[in-house]
Amino acid sequence: MNIKTSLFGGAGAGVILALGLGASAHAQDTTVAWKGAPQWTNDTVTFKVRGRVYMDAIHQEVDRQTGADLTANVSRVRTARLGVEGTWNANWAYKAEASVSSAGGTTQWEDLILEYKPNDTTSIMVGNFKTVSFENISSSRYITFMERGPFNDALDVGRVMNVAVKLNGETWTAMAAVSGDSVNAADPAQGPTGGSETFGANARVTWVPINGDATKLHLGAWARYRDRQDQANFNYQVRNNTNYGARYTSSGAVGVSDRMIGLEGLFIQGPFSVQAEWANVDVDRLAGLNQDFRTFYVAGSWFVTGEMRNLDVKKGELGRTRILNPMTSGGFGAVELAARYDNVDLTKITGAPTTAGEYSAWTLGANWYPHPYVRFMANYTKSENDNPAVGADVDVETLQFRAQFDF
């Protein structure tokens, strides 16, 4: 998929067009409500500008078993996004969001979604979005740590073009989707034997058997199949619990197709929570070779000030935390402490680069929420990249801070 128009020029035009439509579609009076930013409503038509900004400062020390060590200190924009969302009536909705980051000033599309809801329990979605893994589909505005970590990095389960159908009940969800490439990927070149983009199929189910006011238990399972078609082989690789810096554990480009299964869980007891995910990946390589790898994480969180993480049961994902005493009402805000362990084991992928080893890391985190739309974060990660070749191990310590706001 390839879109050649200016992202922010297109987004600006969309804002103007949507405002015009909202103003002229109905004769009823237009009302405005505060939803982090103004939301205009005219009968069943709604329109809202949305966005987020994450500003990071990072200190990283890399200790190589062989070769020069390094120390880095950087400040960067992790992401700055601007978009729109709205509805035409109770059945039709849309979302479009573009972003820019410090990674070479890269601009790209994020969520691009057209949604049709024939009833309250069924949704049909077309566009660029995520489909599987609890932490992956939960907005980064609401996850506990600054990054989703190597679990989602190794699985490469980011946004791609999908046609998806999702059902939900009071305590369960079920989703199935057919996928292609990301909308930001270039159109595949046509060669003598074809020019097809990556093909995928995804499914996910969730269930909340305990759904009390102070106690919740979320369980989920998902599966994904991918075939590279005429594209490059899949590469399974991880960063060190940060979006900054090099990857020191990587399989290289070895995957022709793969099959993934994943399990997810979240237990909340008042201000305490435990969250974990596990996945197994069967990798098909050239010459009929089949190998696999596993990855998992376990994380715990405690709101010192008594808040409770917000599980959106009907979506099967996290929502915005309600702050008990925000600074906007004269309080101190919320304080959250957290710890996480990550593991990615690529050692069964033999004949790959000398970096196809095992990654493991501990991360400590502290978050302060002055009010629900602002968060200050600090993460310290000590990671080990244990690679099969002699002298190829790399240890990394990363201390990073973030100021974030959204609207």
Short mmCIF file of C-alpha atoms in Angstrom, two decimals:
data_model
loop_
_atom_site.label_atom_id
_atom_site.label_comp_id
_atom_site.label_asym_id
_atom_site.label_seq_id
_atom_site.Cartn_x
_atom_site.Cartn_y
_atom_site.Cartn_z
CA MET A 1 0.00 0.00 0.00
CA ASN A 2 1.32 3.46 -0.81
CA ILE A 3 -0.18 6.91 -0.22
CA LYS A 4 1.75 9.76 -1.80
CA THR A 5 -0.25 12.77 -0.56
CA SER A 6 1.03 14.99 2.25
CA LEU A 7 -0.13 13.43 5.51
CA PHE A 8 -0.75 16.58 7.47
CA GLY A 9 -2.06 18.45 4.46
CA GLY A 10 -4.56 15.64 4.03
CA ALA A 11 -5.43 15.64 7.70
CA GLY A 12 -6.00 19.39 7.65
CA ALA A 13 -8.26 19.12 4.63
CA GLY A 14 -10.17 16.36 6.41
CA VAL A 15 -10.71 18.61 9.43
CA ILE A 16 -12.11 21.41 7.29
CA LEU A 17 -14.32 19.05 5.30
CA ALA A 18 -15.67 17.33 8.41
CA LEU A 19 -16.43 20.65 10.07
CA GLY A 20 -18.33 21.74 6.99
CA LEU A 21 -20.28 18.51 6.88
CA GLY A 22 -21.07 18.75 10.57
CA ALA A 23 -22.34 22.28 10.13
CA SER A 24 -24.52 21.62 7.11
CA ALA A 25 -25.76 18.05 7.49
CA HIS A 26 -28.63 18.86 9.85
CA ALA A 27 -30.77 21.77 10.80
CA GLN A 28 -30.64 20.91 14.52
CA ASP A 29 -28.51 22.93 16.89
CA THR A 30 -24.91 21.83 17.29
CA THR A 31 -23.75 21.14 20.85
CA VAL A 32 -20.19 20.94 22.17
CA ALA A 33 -18.96 18.58 24.90
CA TRP A 34 -15.48 18.21 26.37
CA LYS A 35 -13.94 14.77 25.61
CA GLY A 36 -10.29 15.68 26.15
CA ALA A 37 -10.89 18.12 23.29
CA PRO A 38 -14.13 19.66 22.00
CA GLN A 39 -16.54 17.20 20.38
CA TRP A 40 -19.26 18.66 18.17
CA THR A 41 -22.59 16.86 18.02
CA ASN A 42 -25.48 17.57 15.67
CA ASP A 43 -28.26 15.02 16.03
CA THR A 44 -26.43 11.71 15.32
CA VAL A 45 -23.42 13.36 13.64
CA THR A 46 -20.30 13.82 15.80
CA PHE A 47 -16.84 15.20 15.06
CA LYS A 48 -13.72 15.52 17.20
CA VAL A 49 -10.07 16.41 16.64
CA ARG A 50 -7.76 13.93 18.39
CA GLY A 51 -4.03 13.63 18.96
CA ARG A 52 -1.15 12.88 21.29
CA VAL A 53 2.46 13.95 21.91
CA TYR A 54 5.17 11.86 23.63
CA MET A 55 8.47 13.64 24.40
CA ASP A 56 11.31 11.38 25.61
CA ALA A 57 14.75 11.74 27.16
CA ILE A 58 16.97 8.62 27.09
CA HIS A 59 20.27 7.58 28.66
CA GLN A 60 21.62 4.26 27.38
CA GLU A 61 24.77 2.29 28.15
CA VAL A 62 25.74 -0.62 25.87
CA ASP A 63 28.30 -3.18 27.10
CA ARG A 64 29.48 -5.45 24.28
CA GLN A 65 31.31 -8.68 25.09
CA THR A 66 33.48 -7.98 22.04
CA GLY A 67 33.95 -4.52 20.57
CA ALA A 68 33.59 -0.98 21.79
CA ASP A 69 31.06 -0.05 24.46
CA LEU A 70 28.93 3.04 24.03
CA THR A 71 26.97 5.62 26.01
CA ALA A 72 24.18 7.68 24.48
CA ASN A 73 22.10 10.63 25.72
CA VAL A 74 19.27 11.80 23.49
CA SER A 75 16.03 13.76 23.62
CA ARG A 76 13.42 12.97 21.00
CA VAL A 77 9.79 13.10 20.00
CA ARG A 78 8.61 9.50 20.27
CA THR A 79 5.43 10.41 18.43
CA ALA A 80 3.28 13.44 17.68
CA ARG A 81 -0.11 12.58 16.18
CA LEU A 82 -3.02 14.52 14.80
CA GLY A 83 -6.28 13.09 13.56
CA VAL A 84 -10.05 13.20 13.50
CA GLU A 85 -12.82 10.84 14.55
CA GLY A 86 -16.57 10.90 14.40
CA THR A 87 -19.88 9.31 13.46
CA TRP A 88 -22.48 9.89 10.80
CA ASN A 89 -25.17 8.10 12.82
CA ALA A 90 -25.43 5.17 15.23
CA ASN A 91 -24.22 2.76 12.54
CA TRP A 92 -21.28 4.49 10.84
CA ALA A 93 -18.03 5.78 12.37
CA TYR A 94 -14.53 6.75 11.22
CA LYS A 95 -11.05 7.51 12.55
CA ALA A 96 -8.00 8.90 10.72
CA GLU A 97 -4.70 9.73 12.40
CA ALA A 98 -1.20 10.62 11.13
CA SER A 99 2.06 10.88 13.07
CA VAL A 100 5.60 12.25 12.97
CA SER A 101 8.56 11.05 15.06
CA SER A 102 12.23 11.87 15.61
CA ALA A 103 13.28 8.75 13.70
CA GLY A 104 14.48 10.75 10.71
CA GLY A 105 11.41 12.97 10.88
CA THR A 106 9.34 10.01 9.69
CA THR A 107 5.69 10.70 8.91
CA GLN A 108 3.14 7.94 8.50
CA TRP A 109 -0.48 7.00 8.88
CA GLU A 110 -1.58 5.34 12.12
CA ASP A 111 -5.21 4.25 12.56
CA LEU A 112 -7.32 4.63 9.41
CA ILE A 113 -10.68 3.02 10.16
CA LEU A 114 -14.11 2.98 8.56
CA GLU A 115 -16.57 1.12 10.82
CA TYR A 116 -20.12 -0.10 10.27
CA LYS A 117 -22.17 -1.33 13.23
CA PRO A 118 -25.39 -3.02 12.09
CA ASN A 119 -26.32 -3.52 15.76
CA ASP A 120 -24.94 -2.99 19.27
CA THR A 121 -22.93 -6.23 19.31
CA THR A 122 -21.48 -6.40 15.78
CA SER A 123 -18.81 -4.27 14.11
CA ILE A 124 -17.38 -4.49 10.59
CA MET A 125 -14.14 -2.53 10.13
CA VAL A 126 -11.99 -1.74 7.10
CA GLY A 127 -8.64 0.05 7.27
CA ASN A 128 -5.19 0.20 8.86
CA PHE A 129 -5.26 -1.03 12.48
CA LYS A 130 -4.11 -3.73 14.92
CA THR A 131 -5.94 -7.00 15.56
CA VAL A 132 -4.21 -9.28 18.11
CA SER A 133 -2.43 -9.25 21.52
CA PHE A 134 -3.94 -7.49 24.54
CA GLU A 135 -1.21 -4.91 25.10
CA ASN A 136 -0.74 -4.41 21.36
CA ILE A 137 -4.33 -3.38 20.64
CA SER A 138 -4.59 -1.31 23.85
CA SER A 139 -3.67 2.32 23.21
CA SER A 140 -0.15 3.35 24.26
CA ARG A 141 -1.90 6.17 26.17
CA TYR A 142 -3.14 3.57 28.68
CA ILE A 143 -0.43 0.89 28.91
CA THR A 144 1.77 0.89 32.01
CA PHE A 145 5.26 1.17 30.47
CA MET A 146 6.72 3.56 27.94
CA GLU A 147 6.98 0.83 25.29
CA ARG A 148 5.07 -2.38 24.64
CA GLY A 149 8.33 -4.26 24.84
CA PRO A 150 10.05 -7.04 22.90
CA PHE A 151 6.97 -9.30 22.96
CA ASN A 152 5.19 -7.22 20.32
CA ASP A 153 8.50 -6.26 18.69
CA ALA A 154 9.41 -9.90 17.93
CA LEU A 155 5.90 -10.80 16.76
CA ASP A 156 5.63 -7.78 14.43
CA VAL A 157 1.91 -7.39 15.11
CA GLY A 158 1.61 -3.70 14.23
CA ARG A 159 -0.97 -1.94 12.08
CA VAL A 160 -1.76 -3.44 8.68
CA MET A 161 -4.67 -3.15 6.27
CA ASN A 162 -7.56 -5.33 7.47
CA VAL A 163 -11.13 -6.31 6.85
CA ALA A 164 -12.39 -7.41 10.27
CA VAL A 165 -15.61 -8.55 11.91
CA LYS A 166 -15.94 -8.22 15.69
CA LEU A 167 -18.68 -9.46 18.00
CA ASN A 168 -19.09 -8.68 21.68
CA GLY A 169 -21.30 -9.53 24.62
CA GLU A 170 -21.35 -8.23 28.16
CA THR A 171 -18.21 -10.17 29.13
CA TRP A 172 -16.72 -11.50 25.87
CA THR A 173 -15.43 -10.53 22.43
CA ALA A 174 -14.64 -12.45 19.22
CA MET A 175 -12.82 -11.09 16.17
CA ALA A 176 -11.70 -12.42 12.78
CA ALA A 177 -9.77 -10.50 10.11
CA VAL A 178 -8.07 -10.86 6.74
CA SER A 179 -4.91 -8.74 6.44
CA GLY A 180 -2.48 -7.29 3.93
CA ASP A 181 0.50 -4.94 4.32
CA SER A 182 0.66 -1.66 6.21
CA VAL A 183 -0.80 1.33 4.40
CA ASN A 184 2.63 2.94 4.83
CA ALA A 185 4.43 0.20 2.88
CA ALA A 186 5.30 0.83 -0.75
CA ASP A 187 3.23 -0.95 -3.38
CA PRO A 188 4.93 -4.26 -4.25
CA ALA A 189 6.94 -4.19 -7.46
CA GLN A 190 5.49 -6.32 -10.24
CA GLY A 191 7.97 -8.92 -11.47
CA PRO A 192 7.78 -11.79 -13.96
CA THR A 193 6.09 -14.05 -11.38
CA GLY A 194 3.83 -11.48 -9.74
CA GLY A 195 3.81 -8.70 -7.18
CA SER A 196 1.56 -9.64 -4.26
CA GLU A 197 1.77 -8.05 -0.83
CA THR A 198 1.84 -10.01 2.43
CA PHE A 199 -1.33 -11.97 3.20
CA GLY A 200 -2.56 -12.74 6.69
CA ALA A 201 -5.50 -14.10 8.68
CA ASN A 202 -6.14 -13.27 12.36
CA ALA A 203 -8.57 -14.29 15.10
CA ARG A 204 -8.94 -13.32 18.77
CA VAL A 205 -11.38 -14.18 21.58
CA THR A 206 -11.58 -12.72 25.09
CA TRP A 207 -13.62 -13.55 28.20
CA VAL A 208 -13.97 -11.82 31.56
CA PRO A 209 -15.26 -14.47 34.01
CA ILE A 210 -14.84 -12.09 36.97
CA ASN A 211 -16.19 -8.59 36.37
CA GLY A 212 -16.77 -6.98 39.75
CA ASP A 213 -16.40 -3.36 40.76
CA ALA A 214 -13.00 -3.95 42.39
CA THR A 215 -11.97 -7.34 40.97
CA LYS A 216 -11.63 -8.26 37.30
CA LEU A 217 -10.10 -11.20 35.43
CA HIS A 218 -9.50 -10.95 31.68
CA LEU A 219 -8.53 -14.04 29.66
CA GLY A 220 -7.83 -14.16 25.95
CA ALA A 221 -6.40 -16.23 23.11
CA TRP A 222 -5.47 -15.33 19.56
CA ALA A 223 -3.98 -16.83 16.39
CA ARG A 224 -2.37 -15.37 13.28
CA TYR A 225 -1.13 -16.74 9.96
CA ARG A 226 1.10 -14.78 7.56
CA ASP A 227 2.60 -15.48 4.14
CA ARG A 228 5.15 -13.05 2.72
CA GLN A 229 3.98 -13.72 -0.87
CA ASP A 230 6.40 -11.72 -3.09
CA GLN A 231 7.79 -9.61 -0.25
CA ALA A 232 11.00 -9.91 1.79
CA ASN A 233 11.36 -12.67 4.39
CA PHE A 234 10.14 -11.96 7.93
CA ASN A 235 12.75 -10.89 10.49
CA TYR A 236 12.16 -11.62 14.18
CA GLN A 237 14.04 -9.05 16.25
CA VAL A 238 13.81 -7.01 19.46
CA ARG A 239 14.87 -3.68 20.90
CA ASN A 240 15.85 -3.31 24.54
CA ASN A 241 12.43 -2.27 25.92
CA THR A 242 12.85 1.08 24.21
CA ASN A 243 12.13 2.56 20.81
CA TYR A 244 15.67 3.96 20.71
CA GLY A 245 18.91 2.27 19.70
CA ALA A 246 20.04 -0.83 17.87
CA ARG A 247 18.69 -4.37 18.00
CA TYR A 248 21.20 -6.91 19.33
CA THR A 249 18.98 -10.04 19.18
CA SER A 250 17.68 -10.87 15.71
CA SER A 251 16.92 -13.93 13.59
CA GLY A 252 17.72 -12.18 10.34
CA ALA A 253 15.32 -12.34 7.37
CA VAL A 254 14.39 -16.04 7.55
CA GLY A 255 10.57 -16.38 7.60
CA VAL A 256 8.66 -17.24 4.43
CA SER A 257 5.42 -17.78 6.38
CA ASP A 258 4.52 -18.21 10.04
CA ARG A 259 1.77 -19.32 12.39
CA MET A 260 1.35 -17.73 15.81
CA ILE A 261 -0.77 -18.57 18.82
CA GLY A 262 -0.98 -16.31 21.84
CA LEU A 263 -2.47 -16.33 25.34
CA GLU A 264 -3.18 -13.23 27.43
CA GLY A 265 -4.37 -12.47 30.92
CA LEU A 266 -4.99 -9.54 33.26
CA PHE A 267 -6.03 -9.73 36.91
CA ILE A 268 -7.07 -6.53 38.70
CA GLN A 269 -7.70 -6.28 42.44
CA GLY A 270 -8.35 -2.65 43.26
CA PRO A 271 -5.07 -0.70 42.82
CA PHE A 272 -3.07 -3.91 42.17
CA SER A 273 -2.83 -5.75 38.84
CA VAL A 274 -0.87 -8.54 37.18
CA GLN A 275 -0.68 -8.82 33.39
CA ALA A 276 0.98 -11.47 31.21
CA GLU A 277 1.13 -12.70 27.62
CA TRP A 278 2.76 -15.73 25.95
CA ALA A 279 3.15 -16.63 22.29
CA ASN A 280 4.60 -19.45 20.19
CA VAL A 281 5.66 -18.83 16.59
CA ASP A 282 6.13 -21.61 13.99
CA VAL A 283 8.36 -20.28 11.23
CA ASP A 284 8.43 -21.80 7.73
CA ARG A 285 11.74 -21.23 5.96
CA LEU A 286 13.03 -22.03 2.50
CA ALA A 287 13.88 -25.64 1.58
CA GLY A 288 11.01 -26.90 3.73
CA LEU A 289 12.72 -26.07 7.02
CA ASN A 290 10.35 -25.44 9.95
CA GLN A 291 11.48 -23.94 13.27
CA ASP A 292 9.83 -22.12 16.16
CA PHE A 293 10.43 -19.66 18.97
CA ARG A 294 8.62 -18.45 22.08
CA THR A 295 8.21 -15.12 23.83
CA PHE A 296 6.45 -13.93 26.97
CA TYR A 297 6.26 -11.17 29.58
CA VAL A 298 4.87 -10.78 33.10
CA ALA A 299 4.15 -7.36 34.62
CA GLY A 300 2.75 -6.03 37.89
CA SER A 301 1.34 -2.60 38.75
CA TRP A 302 0.32 -0.78 41.94
CA PHE A 303 -1.48 2.57 42.13
CA VAL A 304 -0.12 4.01 45.36
CA THR A 305 -2.90 6.60 45.37
CA GLY A 306 -5.69 4.00 45.07
CA GLU A 307 -6.70 4.19 41.41
CA MET A 308 -7.72 1.09 39.46
CA ARG A 309 -6.71 0.18 35.92
CA ASN A 310 -9.58 0.51 33.47
CA LEU A 311 -10.43 -2.72 31.62
CA ASP A 312 -12.86 -2.07 28.75
CA VAL A 313 -14.59 -5.44 28.87
CA LYS A 314 -16.68 -5.03 25.70
CA LYS A 315 -13.58 -4.13 23.66
CA GLY A 316 -11.13 -6.52 25.32
CA GLU A 317 -8.54 -3.79 25.85
CA LEU A 318 -7.42 -1.11 28.31
CA GLY A 319 -9.18 2.23 28.69
CA ARG A 320 -8.33 5.53 30.36
CA THR A 321 -7.67 5.37 34.10
CA ARG A 322 -10.01 7.48 36.24
CA ILE A 323 -7.87 9.72 38.48
CA LEU A 324 -9.35 10.05 41.96
CA ASN A 325 -7.83 13.43 42.90
CA PRO A 326 -6.58 15.23 39.77
CA MET A 327 -4.59 18.43 40.05
CA THR A 328 -7.29 20.16 38.00
CA SER A 329 -9.56 19.69 41.03
CA GLY A 330 -6.97 20.63 43.65
CA GLY A 331 -5.56 17.14 44.26
CA PHE A 332 -2.10 15.63 43.68
CA GLY A 333 -2.98 13.25 40.86
CA ALA A 334 -2.16 9.54 40.69
CA VAL A 335 1.09 7.66 41.29
CA GLU A 336 1.74 4.19 39.83
CA LEU A 337 4.69 1.84 40.41
CA ALA A 338 5.36 -1.16 38.19
CA ALA A 339 7.78 -3.97 37.32
CA ARG A 340 8.07 -6.20 34.23
CA TYR A 341 10.06 -9.22 33.04
CA ASP A 342 10.48 -9.94 29.30
CA ASN A 343 11.87 -12.93 27.41
CA VAL A 344 12.33 -13.71 23.71
CA ASP A 345 14.09 -16.99 22.84
CA LEU A 346 15.26 -17.33 19.22
CA THR A 347 17.84 -20.06 19.87
CA LYS A 348 15.80 -22.74 18.04
CA ILE A 349 16.15 -20.79 14.78
CA THR A 350 19.38 -22.43 13.70
CA GLY A 351 21.55 -21.43 10.76
CA ALA A 352 20.48 -17.82 11.28
CA PRO A 353 22.81 -14.92 12.11
CA THR A 354 24.98 -15.10 15.21
CA THR A 355 22.49 -12.74 16.88
CA ALA A 356 19.65 -15.31 16.99
CA GLY A 357 19.95 -15.74 20.75
CA GLU A 358 17.88 -15.12 23.86
CA TYR A 359 16.77 -11.72 25.12
CA SER A 360 15.73 -11.16 28.73
CA ALA A 361 15.14 -7.98 30.70
CA TRP A 362 13.80 -6.48 33.91
CA THR A 363 12.08 -3.08 33.79
CA LEU A 364 11.06 -0.86 36.71
CA GLY A 365 8.57 1.93 36.08
CA ALA A 366 7.04 4.92 37.86
CA ASN A 367 4.19 7.04 36.49
CA TRP A 368 2.60 10.26 37.69
CA TYR A 369 -0.78 11.34 36.31
CA PRO A 370 -1.53 15.00 37.22
CA HIS A 371 -4.89 14.47 35.50
CA PRO A 372 -6.29 11.86 33.06
CA TYR A 373 -4.84 13.43 29.90
CA VAL A 374 -1.28 14.07 31.10
CA ARG A 375 1.32 11.53 32.28
CA PHE A 376 4.98 11.68 33.29
CA MET A 377 6.84 8.35 33.06
CA ALA A 378 10.21 6.92 34.10
CA ASN A 379 11.50 3.47 33.08
CA TYR A 380 14.76 1.72 33.93
CA THR A 381 15.59 -1.47 32.00
CA LYS A 382 18.49 -3.87 32.47
CA SER A 383 18.58 -6.26 29.50
CA GLU A 384 20.77 -9.14 28.36
CA ASN A 385 21.23 -10.28 24.75
CA ASP A 386 22.76 -13.76 25.03
CA ASN A 387 23.72 -14.74 21.49
CA PRO A 388 25.07 -18.08 20.25
CA ALA A 389 28.36 -16.89 18.76
CA VAL A 390 31.39 -16.53 21.02
CA GLY A 391 31.80 -12.90 22.04
CA ALA A 392 28.41 -11.78 20.65
CA ASP A 393 26.63 -11.07 23.96
CA VAL A 394 25.44 -7.51 24.61
CA ASP A 395 24.15 -6.06 27.91
CA VAL A 396 22.15 -2.83 27.80
CA GLU A 397 21.01 -0.48 30.55
CA THR A 398 18.40 2.11 29.57
CA LEU A 399 17.00 4.95 31.68
CA GLN A 400 14.25 6.88 29.92
CA PHE A 401 11.72 9.57 30.79
CA ARG A 402 8.57 10.74 29.05
CA ALA A 403 6.19 13.69 29.19
CA GLN A 404 2.96 12.80 27.42
CA PHE A 405 -0.36 14.43 26.76
CA ASP A 406 -3.31 13.57 24.54
CA PHE A 407 -6.60 15.08 23.50
#
